[in-house]
Amino acid sequence: MTTVPDTVRFSVLDRSRTREGSTAAQALRDTVTLAQDLERLGYHRVWVSEHHGVPGVAGSAPTVLAAAVAAATRTIRVGTGGVMLPNHQPLVVAEQFGVLESLFPGRIDMGLGRSVGFTDGVRRALGRDKDDADDFAAQLDELLAFFTGTSATRVHARPSEGLTVPPFVLAMGEGATIAARAGLPMVIGDFRNRSKMLRGIDRYRAEFRPSPWAAEPYVVISGTVAVAGSEPEARRLIVPEAWSAAHSRTHGTFPPLPPAERITALDMTPKERELYDSGLHGHIVGTEQQVADELAAVIKDSGAQEVLVTTSTYDREGLLESYRRLARVARLAPA
């Protein structure tokens, strides 16, 4: 029987997805409640995301939500997956994480991405444009300098200066090279394009430069994992997100998640059907043994030290049951 290495950490990114018939406020409360459940199950960290102007995502202020999650938990690490640095001034980001680390010492992670607003309208509202992502490496250096007290601005970030908040780079496009050259841990996905993911990991390790933040490469692989008593039950969990992604690519909006049963009865256009079917493939989905087999293989191929699970679904109880089963697969130690 295949087993997952017990040296690998398992963590969760919850995007605070809204569901049909529910509210954004409930989605945020669900994230906090889920974090408490994940802590009891033995997961290493829980992260929250940043999205602006997206109808299907309530998580628009990740450091605020991270504070709520940290206040409701005791031991699990809490962070962002991530703060999109081009959307913000590095000083403000440093101050926010300095406050979080001061309130919840030793538990805060600073996951950082290089994406900008999802649409032209959002970017205008943020005062940003697509080209701002090109300055991510410089923005990252500026941010980290506020923690070490070496900012070229000569500004001292309070209470951040002198604190250690572990930074992670979300690797998309050039992210692997940026993470390597900055000497930072890297989060890379997803499981649907494993050859691309593995190439990014190889590049990261080959170009890694030790830094005060990390002496050696640290790889977190991320993607959707769904576990249930049968493979059809597990696949049911990923149906709402697959349809929502297909809808966003054909209609330009990312809607709240509908129940799986309604989606399977829909009459889709050929393009919607093509995108929907594509969205159902490539994830790690199945029974506990099927998932253990796939996870063991991708962990062996990638050499990853950690798995960050990013599953979203309409069925919150089904999602929690999936995390319970995954905790057994990963042999996590419950609190």
mmCIF file of C-alpha atoms in Angstrom, residues 15-324:
data_model
loop_
_atom_site.group_PDB
_atom_site.id
_atom_site.type_symbol
_atom_site.label_atom_id
_atom_site.label_comp_id
_atom_site.label_asym_id
_atom_site.label_seq_id
_atom_site.Cartn_x
_atom_site.Cartn_y
_atom_site.Cartn_z
ATOM 1 C CA ARG A 15 -10.348 31.406 -1.076
ATOM 2 C CA SER A 16 -13.544 32.322 0.811
ATOM 3 C CA ARG A 17 -15.656 31.331 -2.196
ATOM 4 C CA THR A 18 -19.248 32.463 -2.026
ATOM 5 C CA ARG A 19 -22.029 29.984 -2.658
ATOM 6 C CA GLU A 20 -25.396 30.384 -4.360
ATOM 7 C CA GLY A 21 -28.051 31.259 -1.810
ATOM 8 C CA SER A 22 -25.491 32.465 0.731
ATOM 9 C CA THR A 23 -23.672 35.726 1.441
ATOM 10 C CA ALA A 24 -20.138 37.031 1.292
ATOM 11 C CA ALA A 25 -20.266 37.501 5.070
ATOM 12 C CA GLN A 26 -21.048 33.805 5.492
ATOM 13 C CA ALA A 27 -18.173 32.853 3.190
ATOM 14 C CA LEU A 28 -15.761 34.782 5.405
ATOM 15 C CA ARG A 29 -17.170 33.190 8.550
ATOM 16 C CA ASP A 30 -16.867 29.787 6.860
ATOM 17 C CA THR A 31 -13.154 30.439 6.293
ATOM 18 C CA VAL A 32 -12.640 31.182 9.986
ATOM 19 C CA THR A 33 -14.600 28.084 11.024
ATOM 20 C CA LEU A 34 -12.698 25.929 8.538
ATOM 21 C CA ALA A 35 -9.401 27.155 9.963
ATOM 22 C CA GLN A 36 -10.471 25.944 13.400
ATOM 23 C CA ASP A 37 -11.354 22.542 11.939
ATOM 24 C CA LEU A 38 -8.031 22.337 10.082
ATOM 25 C CA GLU A 39 -6.150 23.139 13.261
ATOM 26 C CA ARG A 40 -7.887 20.275 15.067
ATOM 27 C CA LEU A 41 -7.056 17.928 12.186
ATOM 28 C CA GLY A 42 -3.336 18.745 12.367
ATOM 29 C CA TYR A 43 -2.744 20.834 9.236
ATOM 30 C CA HIS A 44 0.414 22.944 9.298
ATOM 31 C CA ARG A 45 -0.906 26.286 8.022
ATOM 32 C CA VAL A 46 -4.004 27.942 6.600
ATOM 33 C CA TRP A 47 -3.781 30.783 4.096
ATOM 34 C CA VAL A 48 -6.301 33.224 2.676
ATOM 35 C CA SER A 49 -6.333 34.915 -0.728
ATOM 36 C CA GLU A 50 -6.700 38.340 -2.333
ATOM 37 C CA HIS A 51 -9.264 39.037 -5.049
ATOM 38 C CA HIS A 52 -10.863 42.363 -5.968
ATOM 39 C CA GLY A 53 -14.253 42.919 -7.576
ATOM 40 C CA VAL A 54 -14.950 39.192 -8.045
ATOM 41 C CA PRO A 55 -18.596 38.205 -7.329
ATOM 42 C CA GLY A 56 -17.636 34.668 -6.368
ATOM 43 C CA VAL A 57 -14.870 35.502 -3.869
ATOM 44 C CA ALA A 58 -15.363 37.323 -0.565
ATOM 45 C CA GLY A 59 -11.672 37.455 0.384
ATOM 46 C CA SER A 60 -10.601 40.920 -0.754
ATOM 47 C CA ALA A 61 -8.501 41.956 2.269
ATOM 48 C CA PRO A 62 -6.224 39.045 3.153
ATOM 49 C CA THR A 63 -4.357 40.595 6.079
ATOM 50 C CA VAL A 64 -7.649 41.561 7.719
ATOM 51 C CA LEU A 65 -9.043 38.056 7.244
ATOM 52 C CA ALA A 66 -5.762 36.518 8.423
ATOM 53 C CA ALA A 67 -6.116 38.493 11.663
ATOM 54 C CA ALA A 68 -9.611 37.057 12.193
ATOM 55 C CA VAL A 69 -8.364 33.530 11.482
ATOM 56 C CA ALA A 70 -5.373 33.880 13.798
ATOM 57 C CA ALA A 71 -7.578 35.258 16.585
ATOM 58 C CA ALA A 72 -9.903 32.243 16.292
ATOM 59 C CA THR A 73 -7.104 29.637 16.371
ATOM 60 C CA ARG A 74 -4.196 28.839 18.691
ATOM 61 C CA THR A 75 -1.444 26.840 17.005
ATOM 62 C CA ILE A 76 -1.909 26.614 13.231
ATOM 63 C CA ARG A 77 0.214 28.976 11.140
ATOM 64 C CA VAL A 78 -1.794 31.679 9.368
ATOM 65 C CA GLY A 79 -0.892 33.620 6.256
ATOM 66 C CA THR A 80 -1.748 34.844 2.807
ATOM 67 C CA GLY A 81 -1.767 33.049 -0.486
ATOM 68 C CA GLY A 82 -1.182 35.735 -1.217
ATOM 69 C CA VAL A 83 -0.980 39.449 -0.902
ATOM 70 C CA MET A 84 -0.585 40.677 -4.488
ATOM 71 C CA LEU A 85 2.339 43.005 -3.983
ATOM 72 C CA PRO A 86 1.918 45.076 -7.197
ATOM 73 C CA ASN A 87 -1.481 46.190 -5.847
ATOM 74 C CA HIS A 88 0.072 47.762 -2.733
ATOM 75 C CA GLN A 89 2.860 49.940 -1.395
ATOM 76 C CA PRO A 90 5.572 47.727 0.183
ATOM 77 C CA LEU A 91 5.699 49.891 3.325
ATOM 78 C CA VAL A 92 1.997 49.332 4.007
ATOM 79 C CA VAL A 93 2.354 45.572 3.469
ATOM 80 C CA ALA A 94 5.334 45.472 5.836
ATOM 81 C CA GLU A 95 3.366 47.367 8.476
ATOM 82 C CA GLN A 96 0.361 45.059 8.150
ATOM 83 C CA PHE A 97 2.439 41.921 8.603
ATOM 84 C CA GLY A 98 4.392 43.554 11.396
ATOM 85 C CA VAL A 99 1.129 44.122 13.239
ATOM 86 C CA LEU A 100 0.001 40.532 12.597
ATOM 87 C CA GLU A 101 3.312 39.081 13.812
ATOM 88 C CA SER A 102 3.240 41.314 16.897
ATOM 89 C CA LEU A 103 -0.264 40.145 17.796
ATOM 90 C CA PHE A 104 0.281 36.458 16.916
ATOM 91 C CA PRO A 105 4.039 35.878 17.326
ATOM 92 C CA GLY A 106 5.568 32.903 15.558
ATOM 93 C CA ARG A 107 2.418 32.012 13.612
ATOM 94 C CA ILE A 108 2.298 34.411 10.651
ATOM 95 C CA ASP A 109 3.375 33.722 7.047
ATOM 96 C CA MET A 110 3.732 36.323 4.312
ATOM 97 C CA GLY A 111 2.755 34.737 0.994
ATOM 98 C CA LEU A 112 3.323 37.213 -1.852
ATOM 99 C CA GLY A 113 2.132 37.169 -5.470
ATOM 100 C CA ARG A 114 2.804 39.289 -8.531
ATOM 101 C CA SER A 115 -0.680 39.495 -10.054
ATOM 102 C CA VAL A 116 -2.522 42.763 -10.506
ATOM 103 C CA GLY A 117 -6.290 43.376 -10.662
ATOM 104 C CA PHE A 118 -8.406 40.861 -12.578
ATOM 105 C CA THR A 119 -9.988 43.397 -14.954
ATOM 106 C CA ASP A 120 -9.158 46.804 -16.418
ATOM 107 C CA GLY A 121 -11.789 48.384 -14.162
ATOM 108 C CA VAL A 122 -10.317 46.844 -11.019
ATOM 109 C CA ARG A 123 -6.829 47.927 -12.013
ATOM 110 C CA ARG A 124 -8.045 51.483 -12.548
ATOM 111 C CA ALA A 125 -9.754 51.446 -9.157
ATOM 112 C CA LEU A 126 -6.509 50.246 -7.564
ATOM 113 C CA GLY A 127 -4.469 52.841 -9.441
ATOM 114 C CA ARG A 128 -2.441 50.106 -11.130
ATOM 115 C CA ASP A 129 -1.873 48.671 -14.595
ATOM 116 C CA LYS A 130 -0.583 45.382 -15.975
ATOM 117 C CA ASP A 131 3.001 46.621 -16.221
ATOM 118 C CA ASP A 132 3.238 46.999 -12.436
ATOM 119 C CA ALA A 133 3.732 43.228 -12.201
ATOM 120 C CA ASP A 134 7.057 43.677 -14.009
ATOM 121 C CA ASP A 135 8.444 45.475 -10.928
ATOM 122 C CA PHE A 136 7.645 42.602 -8.561
ATOM 123 C CA ALA A 137 11.278 41.695 -7.835
ATOM 124 C CA ALA A 138 12.116 45.277 -6.870
ATOM 125 C CA GLN A 139 8.922 45.570 -4.807
ATOM 126 C CA LEU A 140 9.842 42.353 -3.027
ATOM 127 C CA ASP A 141 13.327 43.649 -2.185
ATOM 128 C CA GLU A 142 11.844 46.892 -0.875
ATOM 129 C CA LEU A 143 9.328 45.036 1.281
ATOM 130 C CA LEU A 144 11.917 42.741 2.850
ATOM 131 C CA ALA A 145 14.234 45.688 3.531
ATOM 132 C CA PHE A 146 11.620 47.179 5.848
ATOM 133 C CA PHE A 147 11.954 44.108 8.081
ATOM 134 C CA THR A 148 15.752 44.293 8.173
ATOM 135 C CA GLY A 149 15.920 48.061 8.594
ATOM 136 C CA THR A 150 17.862 48.545 5.367
ATOM 137 C CA SER A 151 15.278 50.337 3.207
ATOM 138 C CA ALA A 152 16.752 52.777 0.717
ATOM 139 C CA THR A 153 13.874 55.098 1.635
ATOM 140 C CA ARG A 154 15.412 55.469 5.126
ATOM 141 C CA VAL A 155 11.935 54.903 6.498
ATOM 142 C CA HIS A 156 11.637 52.554 9.463
ATOM 143 C CA ALA A 157 8.548 50.352 9.368
ATOM 144 C CA ARG A 158 6.902 50.003 12.757
ATOM 145 C CA PRO A 159 6.428 47.488 14.289
ATOM 146 C CA SER A 160 7.901 45.404 11.464
ATOM 147 C CA GLU A 161 11.582 46.230 11.727
ATOM 148 C CA GLY A 162 13.488 43.442 13.444
ATOM 149 C CA LEU A 163 10.639 40.939 13.197
ATOM 150 C CA THR A 164 10.894 37.686 11.243
ATOM 151 C CA VAL A 165 7.821 36.938 9.159
ATOM 152 C CA PRO A 166 8.588 34.065 6.756
ATOM 153 C CA PRO A 167 8.072 35.250 3.146
ATOM 154 C CA PHE A 168 6.911 32.931 0.358
ATOM 155 C CA VAL A 169 6.735 33.721 -3.356
ATOM 156 C CA LEU A 170 3.751 32.462 -5.342
ATOM 157 C CA ALA A 171 5.397 31.326 -8.552
ATOM 158 C CA MET A 172 3.553 32.244 -11.734
ATOM 159 C CA GLY A 173 5.505 32.941 -14.920
ATOM 160 C CA GLU A 174 8.805 34.413 -13.754
ATOM 161 C CA GLY A 175 7.973 33.783 -10.102
ATOM 162 C CA ALA A 176 10.267 30.749 -9.801
ATOM 163 C CA THR A 177 13.305 32.736 -10.911
ATOM 164 C CA ILE A 178 12.390 35.659 -8.655
ATOM 165 C CA ALA A 179 11.952 33.346 -5.650
ATOM 166 C CA ALA A 180 15.278 31.646 -6.362
ATOM 167 C CA ARG A 181 17.271 34.838 -6.740
ATOM 168 C CA ALA A 182 15.708 36.328 -3.598
ATOM 169 C CA GLY A 183 16.451 33.126 -1.681
ATOM 170 C CA LEU A 184 12.844 32.594 -0.614
ATOM 171 C CA PRO A 185 10.530 29.581 -0.287
ATOM 172 C CA MET A 186 8.355 29.063 -3.351
ATOM 173 C CA VAL A 187 4.725 28.010 -3.806
ATOM 174 C CA ILE A 188 4.040 26.560 -7.250
ATOM 175 C CA GLY A 189 1.074 24.887 -8.951
ATOM 176 C CA ASP A 190 -0.896 23.402 -10.206
ATOM 177 C CA PHE A 191 -1.337 19.654 -10.538
ATOM 178 C CA ARG A 192 -3.082 19.986 -13.929
ATOM 179 C CA ASN A 193 0.165 20.899 -15.676
ATOM 180 C CA ARG A 194 2.712 18.839 -13.818
ATOM 181 C CA SER A 195 5.414 18.994 -16.454
ATOM 182 C CA LYS A 196 5.348 22.805 -16.315
ATOM 183 C CA MET A 197 5.309 22.692 -12.523
ATOM 184 C CA LEU A 198 8.310 20.358 -12.413
ATOM 185 C CA ARG A 199 10.245 22.553 -14.853
ATOM 186 C CA GLY A 200 9.602 25.532 -12.605
ATOM 187 C CA ILE A 201 10.837 23.599 -9.573
ATOM 188 C CA ASP A 202 13.999 22.526 -11.406
ATOM 189 C CA ARG A 203 14.676 26.125 -12.417
ATOM 190 C CA TYR A 204 14.085 27.332 -8.863
ATOM 191 C CA ARG A 205 16.508 24.834 -7.360
ATOM 192 C CA ALA A 206 19.152 25.450 -10.009
ATOM 193 C CA GLU A 207 19.055 29.237 -9.523
ATOM 194 C CA PHE A 208 18.513 29.373 -5.750
ATOM 195 C CA ARG A 209 20.729 31.732 -3.797
ATOM 196 C CA PRO A 210 20.833 31.278 -0.003
ATOM 197 C CA SER A 211 19.552 34.299 1.915
ATOM 198 C CA PRO A 212 18.889 35.340 5.511
ATOM 199 C CA TRP A 213 15.342 34.106 4.929
ATOM 200 C CA ALA A 214 16.179 30.593 3.666
ATOM 201 C CA ALA A 215 19.465 28.690 3.572
ATOM 202 C CA GLU A 216 18.199 26.196 0.993
ATOM 203 C CA PRO A 217 15.295 25.768 -1.435
ATOM 204 C CA TYR A 218 11.866 25.108 0.023
ATOM 205 C CA VAL A 219 9.146 23.955 -2.377
ATOM 206 C CA VAL A 220 5.414 24.036 -1.718
ATOM 207 C CA ILE A 221 3.306 22.425 -4.439
ATOM 208 C CA SER A 222 -0.316 23.532 -4.642
ATOM 209 C CA GLY A 223 -3.502 22.348 -6.269
ATOM 210 C CA THR A 224 -6.919 20.793 -5.877
ATOM 211 C CA VAL A 225 -7.240 17.605 -3.817
ATOM 212 C CA ALA A 226 -10.623 15.973 -3.169
ATOM 213 C CA VAL A 227 -11.074 12.786 -1.137
ATOM 214 C CA ALA A 228 -14.286 10.831 -0.539
ATOM 215 C CA GLY A 229 -15.584 7.318 -0.014
ATOM 216 C CA SER A 230 -15.707 6.753 -3.772
ATOM 217 C CA GLU A 231 -14.192 8.384 -6.832
ATOM 218 C CA PRO A 232 -17.579 9.696 -8.119
ATOM 219 C CA GLU A 233 -18.251 11.310 -4.726
ATOM 220 C CA ALA A 234 -14.841 12.964 -4.810
ATOM 221 C CA ARG A 235 -15.348 14.194 -8.386
ATOM 222 C CA ARG A 236 -18.672 15.703 -7.368
ATOM 223 C CA LEU A 237 -16.762 18.046 -5.069
ATOM 224 C CA ILE A 238 -14.762 19.615 -7.909
ATOM 225 C CA VAL A 239 -17.728 20.127 -10.262
ATOM 226 C CA PRO A 240 -18.792 23.612 -8.970
ATOM 227 C CA GLU A 241 -15.334 25.156 -9.303
ATOM 228 C CA ALA A 242 -14.811 23.631 -12.754
ATOM 229 C CA TRP A 243 -18.084 25.111 -13.968
ATOM 230 C CA SER A 244 -17.429 28.504 -12.348
ATOM 231 C CA ALA A 245 -14.024 28.730 -14.038
ATOM 232 C CA ALA A 246 -15.540 27.771 -17.397
ATOM 233 C CA HIS A 247 -18.264 30.401 -16.932
ATOM 234 C CA SER A 248 -15.689 33.084 -16.148
ATOM 235 C CA ARG A 249 -13.795 32.356 -19.348
ATOM 236 C CA THR A 250 -16.926 32.483 -21.514
ATOM 237 C CA HIS A 251 -18.887 35.279 -19.789
ATOM 238 C CA GLY A 252 -16.191 37.372 -18.101
ATOM 239 C CA THR A 253 -17.517 36.959 -14.558
ATOM 240 C CA PHE A 254 -16.564 34.514 -11.823
ATOM 241 C CA PRO A 255 -19.889 33.600 -10.175
ATOM 242 C CA PRO A 256 -20.733 32.123 -6.765
ATOM 243 C CA LEU A 257 -20.507 28.338 -6.629
ATOM 244 C CA PRO A 258 -23.710 26.455 -7.471
ATOM 245 C CA PRO A 259 -24.529 22.921 -6.255
ATOM 246 C CA ALA A 260 -23.056 20.117 -8.350
ATOM 247 C CA GLU A 261 -26.470 18.630 -9.102
ATOM 248 C CA ARG A 262 -27.623 21.792 -10.874
ATOM 249 C CA ILE A 263 -24.466 21.984 -12.964
ATOM 250 C CA THR A 264 -24.729 18.439 -14.273
ATOM 251 C CA ALA A 265 -28.231 19.255 -15.544
ATOM 252 C CA LEU A 266 -27.166 22.397 -17.437
ATOM 253 C CA ASP A 267 -27.307 22.683 -21.217
ATOM 254 C CA MET A 268 -23.850 24.126 -21.952
ATOM 255 C CA THR A 269 -22.556 25.631 -25.172
ATOM 256 C CA PRO A 270 -19.803 23.619 -26.902
ATOM 257 C CA LYS A 271 -17.169 26.074 -25.641
ATOM 258 C CA GLU A 272 -18.503 25.979 -22.080
ATOM 259 C CA ARG A 273 -18.556 22.180 -22.200
ATOM 260 C CA GLU A 274 -14.975 22.053 -23.470
ATOM 261 C CA LEU A 275 -13.716 24.353 -20.708
ATOM 262 C CA TYR A 276 -15.805 22.615 -18.057
ATOM 263 C CA ASP A 277 -14.537 19.159 -19.010
ATOM 264 C CA SER A 278 -10.980 20.466 -19.036
ATOM 265 C CA GLY A 279 -11.490 21.899 -15.558
ATOM 266 C CA LEU A 280 -12.421 18.468 -14.202
ATOM 267 C CA HIS A 281 -9.146 16.833 -15.224
ATOM 268 C CA GLY A 282 -5.657 16.795 -13.782
ATOM 269 C CA HIS A 283 -6.552 17.226 -10.121
ATOM 270 C CA ILE A 284 -5.841 14.705 -7.363
ATOM 271 C CA VAL A 285 -9.261 13.195 -6.779
ATOM 272 C CA GLY A 286 -10.532 9.875 -5.483
ATOM 273 C CA THR A 287 -10.632 7.527 -2.536
ATOM 274 C CA GLU A 288 -8.054 7.714 0.236
ATOM 275 C CA GLN A 289 -5.866 5.094 -1.426
ATOM 276 C CA GLN A 290 -6.155 6.655 -4.885
ATOM 277 C CA VAL A 291 -5.189 10.041 -3.465
ATOM 278 C CA ALA A 292 -2.330 8.535 -1.456
ATOM 279 C CA ASP A 293 -0.957 6.932 -4.639
ATOM 280 C CA GLU A 294 -1.133 10.173 -6.645
ATOM 281 C CA LEU A 295 0.248 12.347 -3.873
ATOM 282 C CA ALA A 296 3.141 9.991 -3.252
ATOM 283 C CA ALA A 297 4.015 10.117 -6.959
ATOM 284 C CA VAL A 298 3.887 13.905 -7.312
ATOM 285 C CA ILE A 299 5.816 14.403 -4.069
ATOM 286 C CA LYS A 300 8.493 11.993 -5.286
ATOM 287 C CA ASP A 301 8.720 13.697 -8.690
ATOM 288 C CA SER A 302 8.821 17.216 -7.246
ATOM 289 C CA GLY A 303 10.778 16.639 -4.044
ATOM 290 C CA ALA A 304 8.347 19.078 -2.416
ATOM 291 C CA GLN A 305 8.517 19.681 1.305
ATOM 292 C CA GLU A 306 4.892 20.775 1.540
ATOM 293 C CA VAL A 307 1.508 20.434 -0.174
ATOM 294 C CA LEU A 308 -0.881 23.395 -0.169
ATOM 295 C CA VAL A 309 -4.434 22.247 -0.954
ATOM 296 C CA THR A 310 -6.614 24.803 -2.767
ATOM 297 C CA THR A 311 -9.957 22.992 -3.128
ATOM 298 C CA SER A 312 -13.186 25.010 -3.369
ATOM 299 C CA THR A 313 -16.693 23.579 -3.570
ATOM 300 C CA TYR A 314 -20.355 24.328 -2.867
ATOM 301 C CA ASP A 315 -20.701 21.499 -0.334
ATOM 302 C CA ARG A 316 -18.917 22.770 2.791
ATOM 303 C CA GLU A 317 -19.565 19.580 4.770
ATOM 304 C CA GLY A 318 -18.244 17.518 1.862
ATOM 305 C CA LEU A 319 -15.161 19.725 1.790
ATOM 306 C CA LEU A 320 -14.546 19.246 5.496
ATOM 307 C CA GLU A 321 -14.965 15.489 5.118
ATOM 308 C CA SER A 322 -12.414 15.607 2.290
ATOM 309 C CA TYR A 323 -9.950 17.349 4.610
ATOM 310 C CA ARG A 324 -10.636 14.756 7.331
#
